[in-house]
């Protein structure tokens, strides 16, 4: 196999706390092991616009504690075309990039798969607040997003309690309920609505509010994953059917920001180092993963084919304590 001398690194898709920590780990591990490193700005789009620069040890100083990504991120419609992918390969060849380490989510890994089929050696590192990468129990950014959402909801509960209201809080997660279930349990939500379980508003929300209201409860918290529906629509229906003053709050992109937690920094370091080790071992076209407490990896094809389900025990816990 052709020897790898230069590694390219990019971040793609939605940003997540810990991306910078992962970049830092990749760059420093690569240089420690004798590789040259090139940073690619704005995701795959940087391969189409030649937005590429040399990185050294100091390039990643003072970034481990910063949210966002120093390499920036973007979505590229052009890269999704055959022509765009071939252009990206030509750019890699022109800059002498022998392998790519891509930090992102499922969409980013599909980009890896496309480039791998065209001869570019790729390693994916799962980094998304949604925690929806099937091959990995945990994705970089998830813990920080949970703590941000919990802090925001705790603050909201103060005013909800003061006015004896019902608050419907919409959290992120696309089509996955990991953020909603965990923050719902952590903040004492009465109802947690997630895409994985069919929702009946009358049964799952209205009746539960009426039952607990009879028992003396005066304020209510509903956490809804964005994949279920809009918080505003749910709030309007709750107020109409219960007569309780109900407000909607969409936490939105604050969940993507902030200084990464200790867990996210450590997992980012572990995954970044493992990604470089895979290239050293000539083990290409893999996705790094955390299974239990062990860092491992899967082929890109296998990783993309896997399905992930919420832990039934966690859902059971939510039902028991949310009364």
Short mmCIF file of C-alpha atoms in Angstrom, two decimals:
data_model
loop_
_atom_site.label_atom_id
_atom_site.label_comp_id
_atom_site.label_asym_id
_atom_site.label_seq_id
_atom_site.Cartn_x
_atom_site.Cartn_y
_atom_site.Cartn_z
CA UNK A 1 0.00 0.00 0.00
CA UNK A 2 1.09 3.55 -0.70
CA UNK A 3 2.72 5.15 2.33
CA UNK A 4 0.82 7.96 3.99
CA UNK A 5 2.81 11.14 4.52
CA UNK A 6 0.17 13.86 4.72
CA UNK A 7 -3.20 13.79 6.49
CA UNK A 8 -6.02 16.22 5.79
CA UNK A 9 -8.54 17.03 8.53
CA UNK A 10 -11.95 18.67 8.20
CA UNK A 11 -15.16 19.16 10.17
CA UNK A 12 -18.47 18.69 8.41
CA UNK A 13 -22.20 19.04 9.08
CA UNK A 14 -23.59 20.64 12.21
CA UNK A 15 -21.04 21.97 14.69
CA UNK A 16 -20.74 20.39 18.12
CA UNK A 17 -18.80 21.20 21.31
CA UNK A 18 -15.62 19.13 21.28
CA UNK A 19 -14.89 19.48 17.57
CA UNK A 20 -11.90 21.67 18.38
CA UNK A 21 -10.67 19.14 20.93
CA UNK A 22 -10.90 16.44 18.26
CA UNK A 23 -9.02 18.58 15.72
CA UNK A 24 -6.32 19.22 18.31
CA UNK A 25 -5.96 15.51 19.07
CA UNK A 26 -5.72 14.60 15.38
CA UNK A 27 -3.15 17.27 14.59
CA UNK A 28 -0.92 16.64 17.57
CA UNK A 29 -1.12 12.86 17.28
CA UNK A 30 -0.35 13.04 13.56
CA UNK A 31 2.67 15.29 14.05
CA UNK A 32 3.88 13.17 16.98
CA UNK A 33 3.85 10.17 14.64
CA UNK A 34 5.66 11.92 11.81
CA UNK A 35 2.80 12.92 9.52
CA UNK A 36 2.31 16.32 7.94
CA UNK A 37 -1.17 17.80 8.45
CA UNK A 38 -3.29 20.06 6.28
CA UNK A 39 -6.40 21.74 7.61
CA UNK A 40 -9.40 21.99 5.29
CA UNK A 41 -11.78 24.83 6.07
CA UNK A 42 -15.57 24.78 5.60
CA UNK A 43 -15.97 21.02 5.37
CA UNK A 44 -15.98 19.24 2.04
CA UNK A 45 -16.55 22.58 0.38
CA UNK A 46 -12.94 23.45 1.23
CA UNK A 47 -11.81 20.66 -1.09
CA UNK A 48 -13.71 22.36 -3.90
CA UNK A 49 -12.43 25.87 -3.20
CA UNK A 50 -8.83 25.05 -2.23
CA UNK A 51 -9.39 26.42 1.28
CA UNK A 52 -6.47 24.39 2.65
CA UNK A 53 -3.53 25.31 4.86
CA UNK A 54 -0.59 23.69 6.63
CA UNK A 55 -1.07 22.95 10.34
CA UNK A 56 1.53 22.59 13.08
CA UNK A 57 1.51 22.09 16.84
CA UNK A 58 0.77 25.76 17.48
CA UNK A 59 -2.13 25.77 15.02
CA UNK A 60 -4.21 24.01 17.66
CA UNK A 61 -3.03 25.85 20.76
CA UNK A 62 -5.72 27.32 23.02
CA UNK A 63 -8.65 25.62 21.28
CA UNK A 64 -9.41 22.61 23.51
CA UNK A 65 -11.83 24.65 25.64
CA UNK A 66 -13.54 26.46 22.76
CA UNK A 67 -16.87 25.49 21.26
CA UNK A 68 -17.53 25.45 17.54
CA UNK A 69 -14.80 24.50 15.10
CA UNK A 70 -11.69 26.42 14.13
CA UNK A 71 -11.89 24.78 10.70
CA UNK A 72 -15.46 26.03 10.24
CA UNK A 73 -18.13 23.82 8.75
CA UNK A 74 -20.57 23.97 5.87
CA UNK A 75 -22.86 21.84 3.76
CA UNK A 76 -21.97 21.53 0.09
CA UNK A 77 -24.51 20.68 -2.59
CA UNK A 78 -21.73 20.59 -5.18
CA UNK A 79 -19.84 17.92 -3.25
CA UNK A 80 -22.90 15.68 -3.35
CA UNK A 81 -22.55 15.38 -7.13
CA UNK A 82 -20.23 12.96 -8.94
CA UNK A 83 -18.46 15.93 -10.50
CA UNK A 84 -17.92 17.56 -7.11
CA UNK A 85 -16.53 14.37 -5.57
CA UNK A 86 -14.09 13.88 -8.43
CA UNK A 87 -12.99 17.48 -8.02
CA UNK A 88 -12.41 16.85 -4.30
CA UNK A 89 -10.20 13.85 -5.16
CA UNK A 90 -8.22 15.98 -7.62
CA UNK A 91 -7.69 18.57 -4.89
CA UNK A 92 -6.41 15.93 -2.46
CA UNK A 93 -3.99 14.69 -5.09
CA UNK A 94 -2.82 18.20 -5.95
CA UNK A 95 -2.10 19.04 -2.29
CA UNK A 96 -0.50 15.68 -1.61
CA UNK A 97 -3.20 14.67 0.89
CA UNK A 98 -2.87 10.91 1.25
CA UNK A 99 -5.71 10.40 3.75
CA UNK A 100 -8.61 12.35 5.26
CA UNK A 101 -9.88 12.41 8.82
CA UNK A 102 -13.45 13.68 8.84
CA UNK A 103 -15.09 14.87 12.06
CA UNK A 104 -18.90 14.92 11.86
CA UNK A 105 -22.04 12.82 11.62
CA UNK A 106 -23.80 10.41 9.28
CA UNK A 107 -23.84 12.82 6.34
CA UNK A 108 -20.12 13.41 6.78
CA UNK A 109 -19.48 9.67 6.77
CA UNK A 110 -21.48 9.24 3.57
CA UNK A 111 -19.04 11.76 2.09
CA UNK A 112 -16.19 9.57 3.39
CA UNK A 113 -17.71 6.56 1.70
CA UNK A 114 -17.99 8.40 -1.61
CA UNK A 115 -14.36 9.51 -1.49
CA UNK A 116 -13.19 6.06 -0.38
CA UNK A 117 -14.76 4.56 -3.50
CA UNK A 118 -12.69 7.03 -5.52
CA UNK A 119 -9.47 5.97 -3.82
CA UNK A 120 -9.11 8.43 -0.94
CA UNK A 121 -8.29 6.80 2.40
CA UNK A 122 -10.70 8.07 5.05
CA UNK A 123 -11.35 7.85 8.79
CA UNK A 124 -14.52 9.23 10.40
CA UNK A 125 -14.83 10.56 13.95
CA UNK A 126 -18.43 10.79 15.29
CA UNK A 127 -19.13 14.31 16.51
CA UNK A 128 -22.75 15.41 16.80
CA UNK A 129 -24.90 16.63 19.67
CA UNK A 130 -27.70 14.30 18.52
CA UNK A 131 -25.82 11.14 19.61
CA UNK A 132 -27.43 9.37 16.65
CA UNK A 133 -24.43 7.60 15.12
CA UNK A 134 -25.45 3.94 15.23
CA UNK A 135 -22.02 2.37 15.55
CA UNK A 136 -21.07 4.45 18.60
CA UNK A 137 -22.69 4.52 22.01
CA UNK A 138 -21.54 8.11 22.39
CA UNK A 139 -20.73 11.00 20.07
CA UNK A 140 -18.57 14.02 20.84
CA UNK A 141 -20.69 17.03 21.83
CA UNK A 142 -23.61 15.12 23.34
CA UNK A 143 -22.69 15.64 27.00
CA UNK A 144 -22.15 19.38 26.59
CA UNK A 145 -25.44 19.77 24.73
CA UNK A 146 -27.27 17.89 27.49
CA UNK A 147 -25.82 20.09 30.19
CA UNK A 148 -26.64 23.25 28.23
CA UNK A 149 -30.24 22.13 27.71
CA UNK A 150 -30.57 21.13 31.37
CA UNK A 151 -29.29 24.50 32.55
CA UNK A 152 -31.68 26.38 30.27
CA UNK A 153 -34.66 24.27 31.33
CA UNK A 154 -33.79 24.67 35.02
CA UNK A 155 -33.91 28.44 34.56
CA UNK A 156 -37.20 28.17 32.70
CA UNK A 157 -38.71 26.06 35.48
CA UNK A 158 -38.24 28.92 37.93
CA UNK A 159 -40.55 31.21 35.99
CA UNK A 160 -42.92 28.36 35.10
CA UNK A 161 -43.34 27.61 38.79
CA UNK A 162 -43.75 31.27 39.72
CA UNK A 163 -46.64 31.72 37.29
CA UNK A 164 -48.12 28.22 37.70
CA UNK A 165 -47.79 27.64 33.97
CA UNK A 166 -47.08 24.79 31.64
CA UNK A 167 -43.88 25.08 29.62
CA UNK A 168 -43.34 23.14 26.41
CA UNK A 169 -39.62 23.03 25.63
CA UNK A 170 -38.37 21.94 22.23
CA UNK A 171 -34.87 20.47 22.17
CA UNK A 172 -32.71 19.43 19.23
CA UNK A 173 -31.92 15.92 18.04
CA UNK A 174 -33.32 15.74 14.50
CA UNK A 175 -35.07 12.36 14.36
CA UNK A 176 -33.56 11.03 17.59
CA UNK A 177 -34.82 11.44 21.14
CA UNK A 178 -31.57 11.15 23.08
CA UNK A 179 -31.41 14.80 24.12
CA UNK A 180 -35.11 14.90 24.99
CA UNK A 181 -35.13 11.75 27.14
CA UNK A 182 -32.01 12.62 29.09
CA UNK A 183 -32.86 16.27 29.70
CA UNK A 184 -36.47 15.36 30.45
CA UNK A 185 -35.41 12.95 33.19
CA UNK A 186 -32.79 15.37 34.53
CA UNK A 187 -35.23 18.29 34.80
CA UNK A 188 -38.26 16.40 36.09
CA UNK A 189 -40.45 16.79 33.01
CA UNK A 190 -43.98 15.47 33.30
CA UNK A 191 -44.06 14.45 29.63
CA UNK A 192 -41.20 13.57 27.27
CA UNK A 193 -42.13 13.32 23.60
CA UNK A 194 -39.68 11.56 21.27
CA UNK A 195 -39.78 10.39 17.64
CA UNK A 196 -39.05 6.78 18.57
CA UNK A 197 -42.42 6.37 20.30
CA UNK A 198 -45.73 7.31 18.59
CA UNK A 199 -47.26 10.30 20.34
CA UNK A 200 -50.92 10.77 21.20
CA UNK A 201 -51.24 14.29 22.61
CA UNK A 202 -54.54 13.59 24.39
CA UNK A 203 -53.26 10.40 26.04
CA UNK A 204 -49.60 11.30 26.60
CA UNK A 205 -49.94 14.97 27.55
CA UNK A 206 -53.45 16.23 28.22
CA UNK A 207 -54.59 13.33 30.42
CA UNK A 208 -51.31 13.31 32.38
CA UNK A 209 -51.62 17.03 33.06
CA UNK A 210 -55.23 16.64 34.21
CA UNK A 211 -54.39 13.70 36.47
CA UNK A 212 -51.47 15.43 38.20
CA UNK A 213 -53.42 18.69 38.41
CA UNK A 214 -56.08 16.86 40.43
CA UNK A 215 -53.32 15.72 42.80
CA UNK A 216 -52.29 19.31 43.44
CA UNK A 217 -49.59 19.95 40.86
CA UNK A 218 -49.69 23.55 39.63
CA UNK A 219 -46.88 23.81 37.09
CA UNK A 220 -45.92 21.47 34.28
CA UNK A 221 -42.93 20.83 32.06
CA UNK A 222 -43.09 19.06 28.71
CA UNK A 223 -39.89 18.29 26.80
CA UNK A 224 -40.33 17.55 23.11
CA UNK A 225 -37.75 16.45 20.57
CA UNK A 226 -37.79 18.56 17.42
CA UNK A 227 -38.53 15.46 15.33
CA UNK A 228 -41.93 15.10 17.02
CA UNK A 229 -43.37 18.50 16.18
CA UNK A 230 -43.26 22.20 16.95
CA UNK A 231 -43.40 23.30 20.57
CA UNK A 232 -45.66 26.22 19.68
CA UNK A 233 -48.31 23.96 18.15
CA UNK A 234 -48.22 21.61 21.13
CA UNK A 235 -48.43 24.52 23.59
CA UNK A 236 -51.49 25.95 21.84
CA UNK A 237 -53.23 22.58 21.96
CA UNK A 238 -52.39 22.07 25.63
CA UNK A 239 -53.75 25.49 26.60
CA UNK A 240 -56.88 24.99 24.56
CA UNK A 241 -57.66 21.59 26.08
CA UNK A 242 -56.61 22.24 29.71
CA UNK A 243 -57.17 25.94 30.20
CA UNK A 244 -53.70 26.21 31.75
CA UNK A 245 -51.51 29.13 30.67
CA UNK A 246 -48.98 27.39 28.42
CA UNK A 247 -45.82 28.80 26.84
CA UNK A 248 -43.49 27.36 24.21
CA UNK A 249 -39.70 27.68 24.27
CA UNK A 250 -37.39 26.52 21.51
CA UNK A 251 -33.86 26.14 22.85
CA UNK A 252 -32.42 25.99 19.34
CA UNK A 253 -28.77 26.48 18.53
CA UNK A 254 -27.63 27.42 22.03
CA UNK A 255 -27.39 23.63 22.46
CA UNK A 256 -24.57 23.54 19.90
CA UNK A 257 -22.44 26.16 21.62
CA UNK A 258 -20.34 26.55 24.70
CA UNK A 259 -17.14 25.19 26.15
CA UNK A 260 -17.08 21.38 25.86
CA UNK A 261 -17.46 19.33 29.01
CA UNK A 262 -14.69 17.19 30.45
CA UNK A 263 -16.23 14.07 28.94
CA UNK A 264 -16.39 15.58 25.47
CA UNK A 265 -12.78 16.75 25.66
CA UNK A 266 -11.49 13.36 26.80
CA UNK A 267 -13.52 11.33 24.28
CA UNK A 268 -12.42 13.72 21.53
CA UNK A 269 -8.78 13.13 22.50
CA UNK A 270 -9.25 9.36 22.55
CA UNK A 271 -11.01 9.27 19.21
CA UNK A 272 -8.58 11.65 17.53
CA UNK A 273 -5.58 9.59 18.58
CA UNK A 274 -7.29 6.35 17.52
CA UNK A 275 -8.05 7.79 14.08
CA UNK A 276 -4.37 8.52 13.49
CA UNK A 277 -3.39 5.08 14.82
CA UNK A 278 -5.69 3.47 12.25
CA UNK A 279 -3.84 5.27 9.46
CA UNK A 280 -0.52 4.17 10.93
CA UNK A 281 -1.75 0.59 10.85
CA UNK A 282 -2.94 1.03 7.23
CA UNK A 283 -6.46 0.27 8.39
CA UNK A 284 -8.43 2.60 6.15
CA UNK A 285 -12.02 3.67 5.56
CA UNK A 286 -13.16 3.21 9.14
CA UNK A 287 -15.40 5.06 11.60
CA UNK A 288 -14.11 5.43 15.16
CA UNK A 289 -16.62 4.46 17.87
CA UNK A 290 -17.07 4.22 21.61
CA UNK A 291 -18.65 0.92 22.71
CA UNK A 292 -19.07 0.71 26.44
CA UNK A 293 -15.87 2.30 27.68
CA UNK A 294 -13.72 1.03 24.83
CA UNK A 295 -12.64 2.94 21.73
CA UNK A 296 -13.02 0.75 18.65
CA UNK A 297 -13.83 1.16 14.95
CA UNK A 298 -15.99 -0.17 12.12
CA UNK A 299 -15.81 -0.10 8.35
CA UNK A 300 -17.65 2.88 6.89
CA UNK A 301 -20.11 0.57 5.13
CA UNK A 302 -20.85 -1.32 8.33
CA UNK A 303 -21.16 1.86 10.37
CA UNK A 304 -23.66 3.41 7.96
CA UNK A 305 -25.72 0.22 7.78
CA UNK A 306 -26.15 -0.08 11.56
CA UNK A 307 -29.30 1.02 13.40
CA UNK A 308 -29.42 2.64 16.82
CA UNK A 309 -32.22 2.43 19.36
CA UNK A 310 -32.83 4.23 22.63
CA UNK A 311 -32.18 2.15 25.71
CA UNK A 312 -35.61 0.77 26.77
CA UNK A 313 -34.52 1.01 30.39
CA UNK A 314 -34.02 4.76 30.02
CA UNK A 315 -37.50 5.12 28.56
CA UNK A 316 -38.85 3.06 31.45
CA UNK A 317 -37.13 5.30 33.97
CA UNK A 318 -38.68 8.34 32.33
CA UNK A 319 -42.17 6.87 32.66
CA UNK A 320 -41.71 5.92 36.31
CA UNK A 321 -40.31 9.24 37.59
CA UNK A 322 -42.40 11.57 35.40
CA UNK A 323 -45.51 11.53 37.54
#
